[in-house]
Coordinates of C-alpha atoms and ligand atoms in Angstrom, one line a residue:
M207 CA 73.4 124.5 86.2
G208 CA 75.8 124.5 83.2
I209 CA 76.6 121.6 81.0
T210 CA 79.8 120.0 82.1
V211 CA 81.9 118.4 79.5
G212 CA 84.4 116.1 81.2
K213 CA 87.8 117.7 80.6
C214 CA 89.3 114.4 81.6
G215 CA 91.0 111.6 79.9
S216 CA 89.6 109.3 77.2
G217 CA 87.5 107.3 79.6
A218 CA 85.4 110.2 80.9
A219 CA 84.8 112.8 78.3
E220 CA 81.0 112.5 78.6
K221 CA 78.5 115.3 78.3
H222 CA 76.1 115.7 81.1
N223 CA 73.9 118.2 82.9
Y224 CA 75.1 117.5 86.4
E225 CA 76.9 119.8 88.8
Y226 CA 79.8 117.4 89.3
D227 CA 81.6 114.8 87.2
L228 CA 82.1 112.8 90.5
F229 CA 80.6 113.2 93.9
V230 CA 82.2 111.2 96.8
L231 CA 80.4 110.2 100.0
G232 CA 82.9 109.8 102.8
G233 CA 86.3 111.5 103.4
G234 CA 88.2 108.5 104.7
S235 CA 91.0 106.4 103.1
G236 CA 89.0 105.4 100.0
G237 CA 87.0 108.6 99.5
I238 CA 89.9 111.0 99.6
S239 CA 92.0 108.7 97.4
V240 CA 89.3 108.5 94.6
A241 CA 88.5 112.2 94.8
R242 CA 92.0 113.4 94.7
E243 CA 93.0 111.1 91.8
A244 CA 89.9 112.0 89.8
S245 CA 90.6 115.7 90.0
K246 CA 94.1 115.1 88.7
F247 CA 92.5 114.2 85.4
G248 CA 90.4 117.3 85.3
A249 CA 87.2 115.9 86.7
K250 CA 85.0 118.3 88.7
V251 CA 84.8 116.6 92.1
G252 CA 82.8 117.2 95.3
L253 CA 83.3 115.2 98.5
C254 CA 81.3 115.2 101.8
D255 CA 82.4 113.8 105.1
Y256 CA 80.4 113.9 108.3
V257 CA 81.0 112.1 111.6
I258 CA 78.0 111.1 113.7
P259 CA 79.1 111.2 117.4
S260 CA 79.9 107.9 119.1
G261 CA 77.9 106.8 122.1
T262 CA 80.0 108.9 124.4
G263 CA 79.9 111.9 122.0
T264 CA 83.4 111.5 120.4
V265 CA 83.7 113.1 117.0
W266 CA 86.7 113.8 114.8
G267 CA 88.0 115.6 111.8
L268 CA 88.6 114.8 108.1
G269 CA 90.4 111.6 107.2
G270 CA 88.0 108.8 108.3
T271 CA 88.6 105.8 110.5
C272 CA 92.3 105.1 109.8
V273 CA 93.5 108.6 110.7
N274 CA 91.3 109.4 113.6
V275 CA 90.1 106.2 115.4
G276 CA 92.0 103.4 113.7
C277 CA 95.4 102.6 112.3
I278 CA 97.2 105.8 113.3
P279 CA 96.2 106.2 117.0
K280 CA 96.4 102.4 117.4
K281 CA 99.9 102.3 116.0
I282 CA 101.0 105.2 118.2
M283 CA 99.6 103.5 121.3
H284 CA 101.2 100.1 120.2
H285 CA 104.5 101.9 119.9
A286 CA 104.1 103.5 123.3
A287 CA 103.6 100.0 124.8
L288 CA 106.7 98.8 122.9
V289 CA 108.7 101.7 124.3
G290 CA 107.6 100.7 127.8
E291 CA 108.7 97.1 127.1
T292 CA 112.1 98.3 125.9
L293 CA 112.5 100.4 129.1
T294 CA 112.2 97.2 131.1
E295 CA 115.0 95.7 129.1
A296 CA 117.3 98.7 128.9
N297 CA 119.4 97.7 132.0
F298 CA 120.5 94.6 130.2
Y299 CA 122.1 96.8 127.6
G300 CA 123.9 99.0 130.2
W301 CA 121.3 101.7 130.7
D302 CA 120.8 102.5 134.3
V303 CA 117.0 102.4 134.4
N304 CA 116.7 99.6 136.9
S305 CA 115.6 101.6 139.9
N306 CA 112.8 103.9 138.8
L307 CA 110.8 102.5 135.9
P308 CA 108.5 105.4 134.9
E309 CA 104.7 105.0 134.7
N310 CA 103.0 105.9 131.5
K311 CA 101.0 109.1 131.7
W312 CA 97.8 108.4 129.7
A313 CA 96.8 112.1 129.4
D314 CA 100.2 112.9 127.8
L315 CA 100.0 110.0 125.4
V316 CA 96.5 111.0 124.3
A317 CA 97.5 114.6 124.0
G318 CA 100.5 113.7 121.8
S319 CA 98.7 111.4 119.5
Q320 CA 95.6 113.6 119.2
G321 CA 97.9 116.5 118.3
H322 CA 99.4 114.5 115.5
I323 CA 95.9 113.5 114.3
K324 CA 94.8 117.1 114.2
S325 CA 97.8 117.9 112.0
L326 CA 96.7 115.1 109.7
N327 CA 93.1 116.4 109.6
W328 CA 94.4 119.8 108.6
G329 CA 96.7 118.1 106.0
Y330 CA 93.8 116.3 104.4
K331 CA 91.8 119.6 104.1
L332 CA 94.7 121.1 102.4
V333 CA 95.2 118.2 100.0
L334 CA 91.5 118.4 98.9
H335 CA 91.8 122.2 98.5
E336 CA 95.0 121.9 96.5
A337 CA 93.4 119.2 94.3
A338 CA 90.4 121.6 93.7
V339 CA 88.0 119.0 95.3
K340 CA 85.0 120.8 96.8
Y341 CA 84.7 119.6 100.4
F342 CA 81.5 119.7 102.4
N343 CA 81.5 118.8 106.1
E344 CA 77.9 117.5 105.6
F345 CA 76.0 114.2 105.9
A346 CA 75.0 112.7 102.6
S347 CA 71.9 110.7 101.6
F348 CA 70.5 109.7 98.2
V349 CA 67.6 111.6 96.6
D350 CA 68.0 109.6 93.3
S351 CA 70.8 107.9 91.4
H352 CA 72.3 111.2 90.4
T353 CA 71.3 113.5 93.3
I354 CA 72.8 113.6 96.8
K355 CA 71.2 115.6 99.7
T356 CA 73.9 116.9 102.0
T357 CA 73.0 118.2 105.4
N358 CA 75.2 120.4 107.6
S359 CA 75.4 120.4 111.4
K360 CA 72.7 123.1 111.6
G361 CA 70.3 120.9 109.7
V362 CA 70.5 122.9 106.4
S363 CA 70.3 120.6 103.4
T364 CA 71.4 121.1 99.8
N365 CA 70.9 118.9 96.8
R366 CA 74.0 118.2 94.7
T367 CA 73.9 116.4 91.4
A368 CA 76.7 114.3 89.8
N369 CA 77.3 112.1 86.8
R370 CA 79.0 109.5 88.9
I371 CA 78.9 108.8 92.6
V372 CA 81.3 106.9 94.8
I373 CA 80.1 105.6 98.2
A374 CA 83.0 105.3 100.6
V375 CA 81.3 105.8 103.9
G376 CA 83.1 103.0 105.8
G377 CA 81.6 101.5 109.0
R378 CA 81.2 102.1 112.7
P379 CA 81.7 99.8 115.7
R380 CA 78.8 97.7 116.8
Y381 CA 77.5 98.0 120.4
L382 CA 76.3 95.2 122.7
D383 CA 72.6 94.6 122.5
I384 CA 72.3 94.0 126.3
P385 CA 71.2 96.2 129.3
G386 CA 74.0 98.7 129.9
G387 CA 75.7 97.9 126.6
M388 CA 73.7 100.1 124.2
K389 CA 75.2 103.0 122.3
D390 CA 74.3 105.6 124.9
E391 CA 75.1 103.6 127.9
F392 CA 78.3 102.4 129.7
T393 CA 80.7 101.0 127.1
V394 CA 83.3 102.6 124.9
T395 CA 84.5 101.4 121.5
S396 CA 87.6 102.0 119.3
D397 CA 85.9 105.3 118.4
D398 CA 86.5 106.5 122.0
I399 CA 89.5 104.7 123.5
F400 CA 92.2 106.7 121.7
S401 CA 91.0 110.0 122.9
L402 CA 89.6 108.9 126.3
S403 CA 89.9 111.9 128.6
Y404 CA 90.8 109.8 131.7
N405 CA 93.0 106.9 132.3
P406 CA 91.1 103.7 131.5
G407 CA 91.9 101.7 134.7
D408 CA 91.0 98.0 134.7
V409 CA 89.7 97.2 131.3
L410 CA 87.5 94.5 129.9
C411 CA 87.9 94.1 126.1
V412 CA 84.8 92.4 124.7
G413 CA 85.3 90.6 121.4
G414 CA 87.8 88.3 119.6
S415 CA 88.5 90.7 116.7
Y416 CA 91.9 92.0 115.8
V417 CA 90.8 95.4 117.1
A418 CA 89.9 93.8 120.5
L419 CA 93.3 92.1 120.8
E420 CA 95.3 95.1 119.6
C421 CA 93.6 97.4 122.1
A422 CA 94.0 94.8 124.9
S423 CA 97.7 94.5 124.0
F424 CA 98.6 98.2 124.1
L425 CA 96.5 98.8 127.2
A426 CA 98.3 95.9 129.0
G427 CA 101.6 97.2 127.6
L428 CA 100.9 100.7 129.1
G429 CA 100.4 99.1 132.5
Y430 CA 96.6 98.5 132.8
T431 CA 95.0 95.3 133.9
V432 CA 93.2 93.8 130.9
T433 CA 90.8 90.9 130.4
V434 CA 89.6 89.8 127.0
M435 CA 86.1 88.3 126.8
A436 CA 85.1 86.6 123.6
R437 CA 82.0 84.6 122.8
S438 CA 83.7 82.2 120.4
I439 CA 87.1 82.0 118.7
L440 CA 89.8 84.7 118.4
L441 CA 90.7 86.3 115.1
R442 CA 88.0 84.5 113.1
G443 CA 89.1 84.0 109.5
M444 CA 92.8 84.0 110.4
D445 CA 95.2 81.1 110.7
R446 CA 94.1 79.0 113.8
Q447 CA 97.6 78.0 114.8
M448 CA 98.8 81.6 114.7
A449 CA 95.7 82.8 116.6
G450 CA 96.6 80.3 119.4
Y451 CA 100.2 81.6 119.6
I452 CA 98.9 85.2 119.7
Q453 CA 96.7 84.3 122.6
S454 CA 99.5 82.5 124.5
N455 CA 101.8 85.5 123.9
M456 CA 99.2 87.8 125.2
E457 CA 98.7 85.6 128.3
A458 CA 102.4 85.7 128.8
K459 CA 102.1 89.5 129.1
G460 CA 99.5 89.1 131.9
I461 CA 96.3 89.5 129.8
K462 CA 93.5 87.3 131.0
F463 CA 91.1 85.5 128.7
K464 CA 87.5 84.5 129.2
L465 CA 86.5 82.6 126.1
N466 CA 83.1 81.1 125.3
C467 CA 81.8 83.8 127.5
A468 CA 79.5 86.7 126.7
P469 CA 78.3 89.7 128.7
T470 CA 74.6 89.7 129.6
S471 CA 74.4 93.1 131.4
I472 CA 76.5 96.0 132.6
T473 CA 75.6 98.3 135.5
K474 CA 77.4 101.4 136.7
L475 CA 78.4 101.0 140.4
S476 CA 79.9 104.4 140.6
D477 CA 80.5 107.5 138.5
G478 CA 83.9 108.9 138.1
T479 CA 86.8 109.1 135.7
P480 CA 87.1 106.2 135.3
P481 CA 83.7 104.9 136.6
T482 CA 83.3 101.5 138.1
L483 CA 81.2 99.1 136.1
Q484 CA 79.9 95.7 137.0
V485 CA 79.7 93.2 134.1
T486 CA 77.6 90.0 134.3
A487 CA 78.5 87.4 131.8
K488 CA 77.4 83.9 130.9
S489 CA 79.6 81.0 129.9
A490 CA 79.3 77.2 129.8
D491 CA 80.7 77.3 133.4
G492 CA 77.8 79.5 134.6
V493 CA 77.4 83.1 135.5
F494 CA 80.4 85.4 136.0
N495 CA 80.5 88.8 137.6
G496 CA 83.4 91.2 137.3
E497 CA 84.2 94.8 138.1
Y498 CA 86.0 97.0 135.6
N499 CA 86.6 100.7 135.0
T500 CA 86.3 100.5 131.2
V501 CA 84.4 98.1 129.0
L502 CA 85.8 98.4 125.5
V503 CA 83.5 96.7 123.0
A504 CA 85.1 95.4 119.7
I505 CA 82.7 92.8 118.4
G506 CA 82.6 94.0 114.8
R507 CA 81.7 96.9 112.7
D508 CA 78.5 97.8 110.8
A509 CA 78.6 99.5 107.4
A510 CA 77.4 103.1 107.5
T511 CA 74.6 102.5 105.0
K512 CA 71.6 102.6 107.3
D513 CA 70.8 106.3 106.8
L514 CA 72.0 106.7 103.2
T515 CA 68.5 106.1 101.7
L516 CA 70.1 103.9 99.1
E517 CA 66.7 102.7 98.1
N518 CA 66.0 106.1 96.5
A519 CA 68.8 105.4 94.0
G520 CA 68.0 101.7 93.7
V521 CA 71.3 100.6 95.2
I522 CA 71.1 97.0 96.6
V523 CA 72.7 96.2 100.0
N524 CA 73.5 92.7 101.3
P525 CA 70.6 92.3 103.8
E526 CA 72.8 90.2 106.1
N527 CA 75.4 92.8 106.8
G528 CA 74.3 96.1 105.2
R529 CA 77.3 96.2 102.9
I530 CA 77.1 97.0 99.2
P531 CA 77.9 94.3 96.7
T532 CA 80.1 95.4 93.8
N533 CA 81.5 93.8 90.7
S534 CA 85.1 93.6 89.7
R535 CA 85.0 97.3 88.6
D536 CA 83.8 98.3 92.1
Q537 CA 80.4 99.2 90.5
T538 CA 77.1 98.7 92.4
N539 CA 74.0 97.3 90.7
V540 CA 73.3 101.0 89.6
K541 CA 75.6 101.8 86.6
N542 CA 76.9 105.2 87.7
I543 CA 77.3 104.4 91.4
Y544 CA 80.4 102.7 92.8
A545 CA 81.4 101.5 96.3
I546 CA 84.9 101.1 97.7
G547 CA 86.6 100.5 101.1
D548 CA 84.9 99.1 104.2
V549 CA 81.4 99.7 102.9
A550 CA 81.9 97.3 99.9
D551 CA 80.8 93.8 100.6
N552 CA 83.3 91.0 100.8
R553 CA 86.4 93.2 100.5
P554 CA 89.3 93.2 103.0
E555 CA 88.7 96.1 105.5
L556 CA 92.1 97.7 105.4
T557 CA 93.3 101.2 104.6
P558 CA 95.7 100.4 101.7
V559 CA 92.9 98.4 100.1
A560 CA 90.5 101.3 100.2
I561 CA 93.2 103.7 98.9
K562 CA 94.3 101.5 96.0
A563 CA 90.7 100.7 95.0
G564 CA 90.1 104.5 95.0
L565 CA 93.1 105.3 92.9
L566 CA 92.4 102.6 90.3
L567 CA 88.7 103.5 90.1
A568 CA 89.5 107.2 89.4
R569 CA 92.0 106.1 86.7
R570 CA 89.4 103.8 85.1
L571 CA 86.7 106.5 85.2
F572 CA 88.6 109.5 84.1
D573 CA 91.8 108.3 82.4
G574 CA 90.6 105.5 80.3
R575 CA 92.7 102.9 82.1
R576 CA 91.6 99.4 82.7
V577 CA 93.5 98.1 85.7
L578 CA 91.2 96.5 88.2
M579 CA 91.8 96.2 91.9
D580 CA 93.2 92.8 92.9
Y581 CA 91.6 92.0 96.2
T582 CA 93.7 88.8 96.7
R583 CA 97.0 88.3 98.5
I584 CA 96.5 91.4 100.6
P585 CA 99.1 91.4 103.4
T586 CA 98.0 92.4 106.9
T587 CA 99.4 92.7 110.4
V588 CA 97.9 92.2 113.9
Y589 CA 99.6 94.7 116.2
T590 CA 99.6 92.7 119.4
Q591 CA 102.6 93.3 121.6
L592 CA 104.4 90.7 119.6
E593 CA 103.2 91.4 116.1
Y594 CA 101.8 88.9 113.6
S595 CA 101.7 89.4 109.9
C596 CA 100.6 87.3 107.0
V597 CA 99.8 87.2 103.3
G598 CA 97.9 84.6 101.3
L599 CA 96.0 81.6 102.7
S600 CA 95.7 80.4 106.2
E601 CA 96.7 76.8 106.8
D602 CA 93.1 75.7 107.0
E603 CA 92.2 77.6 103.8
A604 CA 95.2 76.1 102.0
L605 CA 94.3 72.5 103.1
E606 CA 90.7 73.0 102.1
K607 CA 91.4 74.6 98.8
Y608 CA 94.2 72.2 97.6
G609 CA 93.9 69.1 99.9
K610 CA 96.4 67.9 102.5
S611 CA 98.6 65.9 100.1
S612 CA 99.1 69.0 97.9
I613 CA 100.5 71.3 100.5
E614 CA 103.9 71.3 102.1
I615 CA 104.4 73.5 105.2
Y616 CA 107.8 74.7 106.2
H617 CA 108.0 76.2 109.7
T618 CA 110.2 77.0 112.7
T619 CA 110.1 78.8 116.0
F620 CA 113.0 81.2 116.5
T621 CA 114.5 83.5 119.1
P622 CA 115.3 87.0 118.0
L623 CA 118.8 88.2 118.9
E624 CA 117.2 91.2 120.7
F625 CA 115.5 88.7 123.1
Q626 CA 118.8 87.1 124.2
L627 CA 120.4 89.6 126.6
P628 CA 117.1 90.4 128.5
M629 CA 116.5 86.6 128.5
K630 CA 113.0 87.2 127.1
T631 CA 111.5 83.8 126.9
E632 CA 107.8 84.6 127.4
Y633 CA 107.0 85.0 123.7
V634 CA 106.7 82.3 120.9
C635 CA 108.2 83.6 117.7
Y636 CA 107.2 81.5 114.7
I637 CA 107.3 81.5 111.0
K638 CA 105.3 79.3 108.6
I639 CA 105.3 79.1 104.9
L640 CA 102.6 77.1 102.9
T641 CA 103.7 75.8 99.5
L642 CA 101.8 74.2 96.7
K643 CA 103.7 71.0 95.7
S644 CA 102.0 70.7 92.3
D645 CA 103.2 74.2 91.3
K646 CA 106.9 73.7 92.2
E647 CA 106.3 74.7 95.7
R648 CA 104.8 78.1 94.9
I649 CA 104.2 80.0 98.2
V650 CA 100.4 80.3 98.9
G651 CA 100.7 81.5 102.5
F652 CA 103.2 83.3 104.6
H653 CA 102.9 83.7 108.3
Y654 CA 105.3 85.5 110.7
L655 CA 104.9 86.1 114.4
G656 CA 107.8 88.1 115.7
P657 CA 109.1 91.7 116.2
N658 CA 108.3 94.2 113.4
A659 CA 106.1 91.7 111.6
G660 CA 104.5 94.3 109.4
E661 CA 107.9 95.6 108.2
V662 CA 109.0 92.0 107.6
C663 CA 105.9 90.9 105.7
Q664 CA 105.7 93.8 103.3
G665 CA 108.6 92.7 101.2
F666 CA 107.6 89.0 101.2
A667 CA 104.1 90.2 100.0
V668 CA 105.8 91.6 96.9
A669 CA 107.6 88.3 96.3
I670 CA 104.5 86.3 96.7
R671 CA 102.5 88.5 94.3
L672 CA 105.3 87.8 91.8
G673 CA 104.7 84.0 92.3
A674 CA 107.7 83.3 94.6
R675 CA 108.5 79.6 95.2
K676 CA 110.2 78.0 98.2
S677 CA 113.3 77.6 95.9
D678 CA 113.4 81.4 95.5
L679 CA 113.5 81.9 99.3
D680 CA 116.3 79.2 99.4
A681 CA 118.2 81.0 96.7
T682 CA 118.0 84.4 98.5
C683 CA 120.7 85.4 100.8
G684 CA 119.4 86.5 104.2
I685 CA 120.3 89.7 105.9
H686 CA 122.2 88.8 109.0
P687 CA 121.4 89.1 111.8
T688 CA 117.7 89.7 111.3
N689 CA 114.5 87.8 112.1
A690 CA 113.3 88.0 108.6
E691 CA 116.3 86.0 107.3
T692 CA 114.7 82.9 109.0
A693 CA 112.4 82.8 106.0
T694 CA 115.4 82.1 103.8
T695 CA 116.7 79.2 105.9
L696 CA 113.6 77.0 106.4
T697 CA 114.1 73.3 106.1
I698 CA 111.8 71.6 108.5
T699 CA 108.4 70.5 107.2
K700 CA 105.4 70.0 109.3
S701 CA 104.8 66.6 107.7
S702 CA 108.3 65.4 108.8
G703 CA 107.1 65.7 112.4
Q704 CA 110.6 67.1 113.4
Q705 CA 110.8 69.7 116.1
A706 CA 110.7 73.1 114.4
V707 CA 113.4 75.1 116.2
H708 CA 115.8 77.5 114.6
T709 CA 119.2 77.9 116.1
A710 CA 121.1 81.1 115.6
C711 CA 124.0 81.3 113.1
Ligands
LIG261 P1 86.5 105.3 106.6 O1 87.9 105.6 106.7 O2 85.7 104.8 107.7 O3 85.8 106.7 106.1 C1 84.4 106.8 105.9 C2 84.1 108.3 106.2 O4 82.8 108.5 105.8 C3 84.1 108.6 107.7 O5 84.8 109.8 108.0 C4 82.6 108.7 108.0 O6 82.4 109.5 109.1 C5 82.1 109.3 106.8 N1 80.6 109.0 106.6 C6 79.9 108.0 106.9 N2 78.6 108.1 106.5 C7 78.6 109.3 105.9 C8 77.5 110.0 105.3 N3 76.3 109.5 105.1 N4 77.8 111.3 104.8 C9 79.0 111.8 104.9 N5 80.1 111.1 105.4 C10 79.8 109.9 105.9 N6 93.5 99.1 108.5 C11 94.8 98.9 108.2 O7 95.1 98.8 107.0 N7 95.8 98.8 109.1 C12 95.6 99.0 110.4 O8 96.5 98.9 111.3 C13 94.2 99.2 110.8 N8 93.9 99.4 112.1 C14 92.6 99.7 112.5 C15 92.3 99.8 113.8 C16 91.1 100.1 114.2 C17 90.8 100.3 115.7 C18 90.0 100.2 113.3 C19 88.6 100.5 113.7 C20 90.3 100.0 111.9 C21 91.6 99.7 111.5 N9 91.9 99.5 110.2 C22 93.2 99.3 109.8 C23 90.9 99.6 109.1 C24 90.9 100.9 108.4 O9 90.8 102.0 109.3 C25 89.7 100.9 107.4 O10 89.8 99.8 106.6 C26 89.7 102.2 106.5 O11 89.7 103.3 107.3 C27 88.5 102.1 105.6 O12 88.5 103.3 104.8 P2 87.1 103.8 104.2 O13 87.4 104.9 103.3 O14 86.4 102.6 103.6 O15 86.2 104.3 105.4

């Protein structure tokens, strides 16, 4: 093994005896980002990525959760559901589709989206190759703080040494700890649903997470009968008022909710594609039995740290959740080992967060830069049929942090122009802005429930990062006729008690 002198920027020209300047565990959003960026500065980089099969045996290619079993297939299926909704409205715009509304063909949708994902997998391999990052389709575990053992699908292991190591192994869905709900039994998770080889039939989505609600929404939008069963509240950690509206909008689309209810056992009544499953559940009202074809469990995700043998390197994990605590430089308790993305403790579990953290980390390590990842004011979207997007604090967080008398809330419901001709009245569209009175009404929370919420919120997220105040929104001309312009015309405060209804033009 030769001596490597970092050919990189001022921050990294260290002499060492290791094979790599940087070795990355995990080829998802965070891992690929840090590996690619580090190699730009001349670092010698290795990366390993390996997918342990899901309970039903689903595996996938390079790119991690987002590309294979997260954001990308989810958004494609969400869009498919929106296309279906648009078809039902087309006749109001003169299209003659009244008579024969087509059914969605699940197999074609899966084939289309999986085809796209394969092209992304291939693209990521190419990206790593072009960046001269050495890629291993192997499972990693620690031998010591500078040595990683990587094991291929045939069980052959190799030790690889590195000066610095980044852990970006993400997480995997949690299964139900009940008879019939274990990993190798009758349920599926978000790891399986997007490539399910048969049409899912009647679906029970277990969990109140955004993943549960998004899957429930697109499945209902594609024409399946869907029930959501959650043990406690929906969208924990998000704005309570908005979560309530999201539930009522989903109910308006025919999705049933069983809240304060948890499954206790699942039995298979018949094989088949799909099979028939009986779910027994318990709630305050007593015992409930229901038959479904697919039980999709989305009750949270566990960090993929269990088999990393982190103890060999002395890396500490949070015993409560298996995630790795890091400091503001994304460094673990071991100086040369870093953790980014979903595996890092107490960080937003979102793709752009993992990507940006990876980029900035590589620049700090190998280009002498000092910019830290800012984990605050991260915008996010829940892709339910009617989307919800937010940035900053929830109402409860703002009231708790600043006190009721310090917060002014501007809000209104609104009816999008595109809802008028089809007389679409089932959805509540709502916008809410939380401002801090003592700081000239600086905006500390932005919440939008309406069409294209992600697209709407992205721009406002920039403004809020720059410290936008309510007066800045008032001074901004809207783009007419859009839904986003509603944010520039807000006058009604919650404290006034006035009815919050926005009238067009
Ligand atoms: P990952 O992308 O999970 O990558 C980790 C990789 O490491 C995986 O390929 C894994 O197989 C591999 N690995 C694990 N252990 C080892 C090991 N020991 N050795 C080698 N390789 C290993 N985020 C958004 O921003 N927008 C969305 O709309 C969105 N939708 C989502 C929908 C769903 C259904 C899910 C589940 C997630 C969604 N997310 C979304 C979250 C987003 O996917 C994650 O935040 C992001 O993928 C995290 O990236 P990461 O690099 O930390 O981990």
